[in-house]
């Protein structure tokens, strides 16, 4: 856990980021993962007209375990202390600012399924899916193929409604590891 308190001197948009030299070794959906830097960021909008703002808080640890051939569900447990609305979307993991991890693949890509990919879901009747609910943040992977560690990135966007207008207050990008 890193805690930082900072007072911004003016109204603007700021990006706070974190970069470290290595990811876990052996992540299936990132080639040569241990040699890919790990990068996450948060965008903060400061605007006196929009009022004070706190970033979304996450209640669920970023590591999960699932089972192959069984639908997997995860929710980051995000809430906004200011009561702002949140939306969720997948984004490609980054290895640096504005640099996607090279050759990142979604976890439900056919290479991670040994049998008939067209029947890789939990019921064995259709292709596996990997989705996120844009309103609740629930991730559903129906169903994992190869056993191992995967990496995904979720962008949580914070919205504030003033009158009839929605303003983007910023976002948080988080990484999730699962096996």
PDB file of C-alpha atoms in Angstrom:
ATOM      1  CA  UNK A   1       0.000   0.000   0.000  1.00  0.00           C
ATOM      2  CA  UNK A   2       1.332   3.406  -0.963  1.00  0.00           C
ATOM      3  CA  UNK A   3      -0.190   6.539   0.548  1.00  0.00           C
ATOM      4  CA  UNK A   4       0.485   9.948  -0.914  1.00  0.00           C
ATOM      5  CA  UNK A   5      -1.057  13.277  -0.027  1.00  0.00           C
ATOM      6  CA  UNK A   6      -0.489  16.117  -2.467  1.00  0.00           C
ATOM      7  CA  UNK A   7      -2.130  19.509  -2.981  1.00  0.00           C
ATOM      8  CA  UNK A   8      -2.420  20.605  -6.594  1.00  0.00           C
ATOM      9  CA  UNK A   9      -1.753  24.288  -7.130  1.00  0.00           C
ATOM     10  CA  UNK A  10      -4.048  24.784 -10.109  1.00  0.00           C
ATOM     11  CA  UNK A  11      -6.996  23.429 -12.059  1.00  0.00           C
ATOM     12  CA  UNK A  12      -5.929  20.822 -14.589  1.00  0.00           C
ATOM     13  CA  UNK A  13      -5.769  17.110 -15.382  1.00  0.00           C
ATOM     14  CA  UNK A  14      -2.963  15.114 -13.779  1.00  0.00           C
ATOM     15  CA  UNK A  15      -1.725  11.554 -14.213  1.00  0.00           C
ATOM     16  CA  UNK A  16      -0.245   9.740 -11.232  1.00  0.00           C
ATOM     17  CA  UNK A  17       1.605   6.581 -12.228  1.00  0.00           C
ATOM     18  CA  UNK A  18       3.642   3.697 -10.868  1.00  0.00           C
ATOM     19  CA  UNK A  19       6.289   1.719 -12.769  1.00  0.00           C
ATOM     20  CA  UNK A  20       8.320  -1.245 -11.569  1.00  0.00           C
ATOM     21  CA  UNK A  21      10.843  -3.409 -13.416  1.00  0.00           C
ATOM     22  CA  UNK A  22       9.146  -6.806 -13.530  1.00  0.00           C
ATOM     23  CA  UNK A  23       5.853  -8.635 -13.598  1.00  0.00           C
ATOM     24  CA  UNK A  24       5.388 -12.148 -12.305  1.00  0.00           C
ATOM     25  CA  UNK A  25       7.182 -14.761 -14.376  1.00  0.00           C
ATOM     26  CA  UNK A  26       5.109 -17.151 -16.468  1.00  0.00           C
ATOM     27  CA  UNK A  27       1.936 -15.109 -17.038  1.00  0.00           C
ATOM     28  CA  UNK A  28       0.256 -17.020 -19.858  1.00  0.00           C
ATOM     29  CA  UNK A  29      -1.283 -14.122 -21.777  1.00  0.00           C
ATOM     30  CA  UNK A  30       1.841 -11.890 -21.747  1.00  0.00           C
ATOM     31  CA  UNK A  31       4.919 -13.098 -23.615  1.00  0.00           C
ATOM     32  CA  UNK A  32       8.102 -13.050 -21.523  1.00  0.00           C
ATOM     33  CA  UNK A  33       6.133 -11.457 -18.683  1.00  0.00           C
ATOM     34  CA  UNK A  34       9.006 -11.251 -16.178  1.00  0.00           C
ATOM     35  CA  UNK A  35      10.853  -8.894 -18.553  1.00  0.00           C
ATOM     36  CA  UNK A  36       7.825  -6.638 -19.117  1.00  0.00           C
ATOM     37  CA  UNK A  37       7.681  -3.653 -16.798  1.00  0.00           C
ATOM     38  CA  UNK A  38       4.549  -3.232 -14.689  1.00  0.00           C
ATOM     39  CA  UNK A  39       2.783   0.135 -15.101  1.00  0.00           C
ATOM     40  CA  UNK A  40      -0.477   1.491 -13.682  1.00  0.00           C
ATOM     41  CA  UNK A  41      -1.934   4.991 -13.590  1.00  0.00           C
ATOM     42  CA  UNK A  42      -4.680   7.166 -12.215  1.00  0.00           C
ATOM     43  CA  UNK A  43      -6.023  10.312 -13.853  1.00  0.00           C
ATOM     44  CA  UNK A  44      -7.127  13.108 -11.541  1.00  0.00           C
ATOM     45  CA  UNK A  45      -9.145  16.134 -12.669  1.00  0.00           C
ATOM     46  CA  UNK A  46      -8.975  19.192 -10.430  1.00  0.00           C
ATOM     47  CA  UNK A  47     -11.608  21.793 -11.148  1.00  0.00           C
ATOM     48  CA  UNK A  48     -13.032  24.211  -8.580  1.00  0.00           C
ATOM     49  CA  UNK A  49     -16.409  24.139 -10.353  1.00  0.00           C
ATOM     50  CA  UNK A  50     -16.652  20.356  -9.839  1.00  0.00           C
ATOM     51  CA  UNK A  51     -15.760  20.461  -6.141  1.00  0.00           C
ATOM     52  CA  UNK A  52     -13.557  18.186  -4.045  1.00  0.00           C
ATOM     53  CA  UNK A  53     -12.992  14.653  -5.214  1.00  0.00           C
ATOM     54  CA  UNK A  54     -11.691  11.335  -3.910  1.00  0.00           C
ATOM     55  CA  UNK A  55     -10.618   8.467  -6.149  1.00  0.00           C
ATOM     56  CA  UNK A  56     -12.660   5.250  -6.152  1.00  0.00           C
ATOM     57  CA  UNK A  57     -11.788   2.816  -3.373  1.00  0.00           C
ATOM     58  CA  UNK A  58     -11.305  -0.904  -4.046  1.00  0.00           C
ATOM     59  CA  UNK A  59     -12.435  -3.474  -1.486  1.00  0.00           C
ATOM     60  CA  UNK A  60     -11.343  -6.749  -3.119  1.00  0.00           C
ATOM     61  CA  UNK A  61      -7.676  -7.844  -3.315  1.00  0.00           C
ATOM     62  CA  UNK A  62      -6.348  -8.048  -6.897  1.00  0.00           C
ATOM     63  CA  UNK A  63      -5.542 -11.774  -6.878  1.00  0.00           C
ATOM     64  CA  UNK A  64      -8.091 -14.477  -7.662  1.00  0.00           C
ATOM     65  CA  UNK A  65      -8.177 -18.192  -8.265  1.00  0.00           C
ATOM     66  CA  UNK A  66     -10.512 -19.938 -10.656  1.00  0.00           C
ATOM     67  CA  UNK A  67     -10.964 -23.421 -12.049  1.00  0.00           C
ATOM     68  CA  UNK A  68     -10.641 -24.527 -15.648  1.00  0.00           C
ATOM     69  CA  UNK A  69     -13.907 -25.305 -17.452  1.00  0.00           C
ATOM     70  CA  UNK A  70     -15.940 -23.521 -14.741  1.00  0.00           C
ATOM     71  CA  UNK A  71     -17.341 -19.996 -15.161  1.00  0.00           C
ATOM     72  CA  UNK A  72     -15.298 -17.480 -13.176  1.00  0.00           C
ATOM     73  CA  UNK A  73     -16.714 -14.269 -11.675  1.00  0.00           C
ATOM     74  CA  UNK A  74     -14.891 -11.354 -10.071  1.00  0.00           C
ATOM     75  CA  UNK A  75     -15.868  -7.882  -8.924  1.00  0.00           C
ATOM     76  CA  UNK A  76     -13.207  -5.362  -7.772  1.00  0.00           C
ATOM     77  CA  UNK A  77     -15.611  -4.041  -5.133  1.00  0.00           C
ATOM     78  CA  UNK A  78     -15.148  -0.413  -6.149  1.00  0.00           C
ATOM     79  CA  UNK A  79     -17.113   2.380  -4.548  1.00  0.00           C
ATOM     80  CA  UNK A  80     -16.831   6.139  -4.671  1.00  0.00           C
ATOM     81  CA  UNK A  81     -16.589   7.980  -1.321  1.00  0.00           C
ATOM     82  CA  UNK A  82     -18.149  11.078  -2.918  1.00  0.00           C
ATOM     83  CA  UNK A  83     -21.129   9.205  -4.354  1.00  0.00           C
ATOM     84  CA  UNK A  84     -19.983   9.708  -7.952  1.00  0.00           C
ATOM     85  CA  UNK A  85     -20.999   7.152 -10.582  1.00  0.00           C
ATOM     86  CA  UNK A  86     -18.507   4.553 -11.787  1.00  0.00           C
ATOM     87  CA  UNK A  87     -18.218   2.777 -15.121  1.00  0.00           C
ATOM     88  CA  UNK A  88     -15.925  -0.118 -15.984  1.00  0.00           C
ATOM     89  CA  UNK A  89     -14.093  -1.325 -19.071  1.00  0.00           C
ATOM     90  CA  UNK A  90     -11.218  -3.582 -19.967  1.00  0.00           C
ATOM     91  CA  UNK A  91      -8.032  -1.938 -21.151  1.00  0.00           C
ATOM     92  CA  UNK A  92      -4.775  -3.409 -22.388  1.00  0.00           C
ATOM     93  CA  UNK A  93      -2.145  -3.684 -19.637  1.00  0.00           C
ATOM     94  CA  UNK A  94       0.674  -1.168 -20.039  1.00  0.00           C
ATOM     95  CA  UNK A  95       4.424  -1.513 -19.665  1.00  0.00           C
ATOM     96  CA  UNK A  96       4.940   2.262 -19.604  1.00  0.00           C
ATOM     97  CA  UNK A  97       2.923   5.428 -20.130  1.00  0.00           C
ATOM     98  CA  UNK A  98       1.045   5.082 -23.436  1.00  0.00           C
ATOM     99  CA  UNK A  99       2.870   1.790 -24.183  1.00  0.00           C
ATOM    100  CA  UNK A 100       0.797  -1.398 -24.269  1.00  0.00           C
ATOM    101  CA  UNK A 101       2.338  -4.690 -23.200  1.00  0.00           C
ATOM    102  CA  UNK A 102       3.620  -6.296 -26.411  1.00  0.00           C
ATOM    103  CA  UNK A 103       1.536  -9.222 -27.674  1.00  0.00           C
ATOM    104  CA  UNK A 104      -1.001  -9.132 -24.818  1.00  0.00           C
ATOM    105  CA  UNK A 105      -3.871 -11.559 -25.396  1.00  0.00           C
ATOM    106  CA  UNK A 106      -7.277 -11.772 -23.734  1.00  0.00           C
ATOM    107  CA  UNK A 107      -7.489 -14.812 -21.431  1.00  0.00           C
ATOM    108  CA  UNK A 108     -10.194 -16.471 -23.550  1.00  0.00           C
ATOM    109  CA  UNK A 109      -8.039 -16.551 -26.714  1.00  0.00           C
ATOM    110  CA  UNK A 110      -8.164 -19.947 -28.462  1.00  0.00           C
ATOM    111  CA  UNK A 111      -4.472 -20.709 -27.748  1.00  0.00           C
ATOM    112  CA  UNK A 112      -5.378 -21.268 -24.078  1.00  0.00           C
ATOM    113  CA  UNK A 113      -7.872 -24.050 -24.864  1.00  0.00           C
ATOM    114  CA  UNK A 114      -6.715 -27.591 -25.571  1.00  0.00           C
ATOM    115  CA  UNK A 115     -10.026 -28.992 -26.796  1.00  0.00           C
ATOM    116  CA  UNK A 116     -12.651 -27.684 -29.194  1.00  0.00           C
ATOM    117  CA  UNK A 117     -12.552 -23.904 -28.716  1.00  0.00           C
ATOM    118  CA  UNK A 118     -16.058 -23.547 -30.150  1.00  0.00           C
ATOM    119  CA  UNK A 119     -17.267 -25.542 -27.113  1.00  0.00           C
ATOM    120  CA  UNK A 120     -14.986 -24.033 -24.443  1.00  0.00           C
ATOM    121  CA  UNK A 121     -17.632 -22.489 -22.170  1.00  0.00           C
ATOM    122  CA  UNK A 122     -18.773 -24.075 -18.909  1.00  0.00           C
ATOM    123  CA  UNK A 123     -21.612 -25.991 -20.574  1.00  0.00           C
ATOM    124  CA  UNK A 124     -19.391 -27.252 -23.407  1.00  0.00           C
ATOM    125  CA  UNK A 125     -21.820 -25.851 -25.976  1.00  0.00           C
ATOM    126  CA  UNK A 126     -20.301 -22.576 -27.254  1.00  0.00           C
ATOM    127  CA  UNK A 127     -17.156 -20.437 -27.398  1.00  0.00           C
ATOM    128  CA  UNK A 128     -15.769 -19.115 -24.107  1.00  0.00           C
ATOM    129  CA  UNK A 129     -16.536 -15.490 -23.303  1.00  0.00           C
ATOM    130  CA  UNK A 130     -14.672 -12.855 -21.318  1.00  0.00           C
ATOM    131  CA  UNK A 131     -16.769  -9.802 -20.430  1.00  0.00           C
ATOM    132  CA  UNK A 132     -17.111  -6.957 -17.956  1.00  0.00           C
ATOM    133  CA  UNK A 133     -20.378  -5.363 -16.892  1.00  0.00           C
ATOM    134  CA  UNK A 134     -19.884  -1.631 -17.527  1.00  0.00           C
ATOM    135  CA  UNK A 135     -22.224  -0.687 -14.674  1.00  0.00           C
ATOM    136  CA  UNK A 136     -21.257  -3.125 -11.872  1.00  0.00           C
ATOM    137  CA  UNK A 137     -17.656  -4.019 -12.794  1.00  0.00           C
ATOM    138  CA  UNK A 138     -18.356  -7.743 -12.606  1.00  0.00           C
ATOM    139  CA  UNK A 139     -15.936  -9.737 -14.752  1.00  0.00           C
ATOM    140  CA  UNK A 140     -17.271 -13.005 -16.150  1.00  0.00           C
ATOM    141  CA  UNK A 141     -15.010 -15.537 -17.840  1.00  0.00           C
ATOM    142  CA  UNK A 142     -17.025 -18.470 -19.106  1.00  0.00           C
ATOM    143  CA  UNK A 143     -14.828 -20.481 -18.782  1.00  0.00           C
ATOM    144  CA  UNK A 144     -11.030 -20.566 -18.199  1.00  0.00           C
ATOM    145  CA  UNK A 145      -9.057 -22.894 -20.458  1.00  0.00           C
ATOM    146  CA  UNK A 146      -5.401 -23.531 -19.622  1.00  0.00           C
ATOM    147  CA  UNK A 147      -4.386 -23.621 -15.977  1.00  0.00           C
ATOM    148  CA  UNK A 148      -1.933 -20.870 -15.047  1.00  0.00           C
ATOM    149  CA  UNK A 149      -1.581 -17.195 -14.212  1.00  0.00           C
ATOM    150  CA  UNK A 150      -3.262 -14.502 -16.332  1.00  0.00           C
ATOM    151  CA  UNK A 151      -3.142 -10.705 -16.184  1.00  0.00           C
ATOM    152  CA  UNK A 152      -5.971  -8.298 -17.030  1.00  0.00           C
ATOM    153  CA  UNK A 153      -6.410  -4.540 -16.621  1.00  0.00           C
ATOM    154  CA  UNK A 154      -9.645  -2.800 -15.644  1.00  0.00           C
ATOM    155  CA  UNK A 155     -10.265   0.911 -16.095  1.00  0.00           C
ATOM    156  CA  UNK A 156     -12.686   2.370 -13.544  1.00  0.00           C
ATOM    157  CA  UNK A 157     -13.986   5.737 -14.719  1.00  0.00           C
ATOM    158  CA  UNK A 158     -15.467   8.189 -12.236  1.00  0.00           C
ATOM    159  CA  UNK A 159     -18.383  10.420 -13.299  1.00  0.00           C
ATOM    160  CA  UNK A 160     -20.026  13.332 -11.497  1.00  0.00           C
ATOM    161  CA  UNK A 161     -23.440  14.653 -12.469  1.00  0.00           C
ATOM    162  CA  UNK A 162     -23.976  18.374 -12.049  1.00  0.00           C
ATOM    163  CA  UNK A 163     -27.377  19.490 -13.297  1.00  0.00           C
ATOM    164  CA  UNK A 164     -27.990  17.438 -16.437  1.00  0.00           C
ATOM    165  CA  UNK A 165     -24.324  17.144 -17.386  1.00  0.00           C
ATOM    166  CA  UNK A 166     -21.934  14.269 -16.614  1.00  0.00           C
ATOM    167  CA  UNK A 167     -18.290  15.198 -16.024  1.00  0.00           C
ATOM    168  CA  UNK A 168     -15.448  12.698 -16.060  1.00  0.00           C
ATOM    169  CA  UNK A 169     -13.612  13.190 -12.776  1.00  0.00           C
ATOM    170  CA  UNK A 170     -10.788  10.804 -13.623  1.00  0.00           C
ATOM    171  CA  UNK A 171     -10.054   7.106 -13.677  1.00  0.00           C
ATOM    172  CA  UNK A 172      -8.115   4.356 -11.978  1.00  0.00           C
ATOM    173  CA  UNK A 173      -6.502   1.484 -13.847  1.00  0.00           C
ATOM    174  CA  UNK A 174      -5.996  -1.656 -11.851  1.00  0.00           C
ATOM    175  CA  UNK A 175      -4.381  -4.991 -12.620  1.00  0.00           C
ATOM    176  CA  UNK A 176      -5.874  -8.301 -11.693  1.00  0.00           C
ATOM    177  CA  UNK A 177      -3.986 -11.557 -11.521  1.00  0.00           C
ATOM    178  CA  UNK A 178      -5.770 -14.847 -11.568  1.00  0.00           C
ATOM    179  CA  UNK A 179      -4.964 -18.480 -11.884  1.00  0.00           C
TER     180      UNK A 179
END
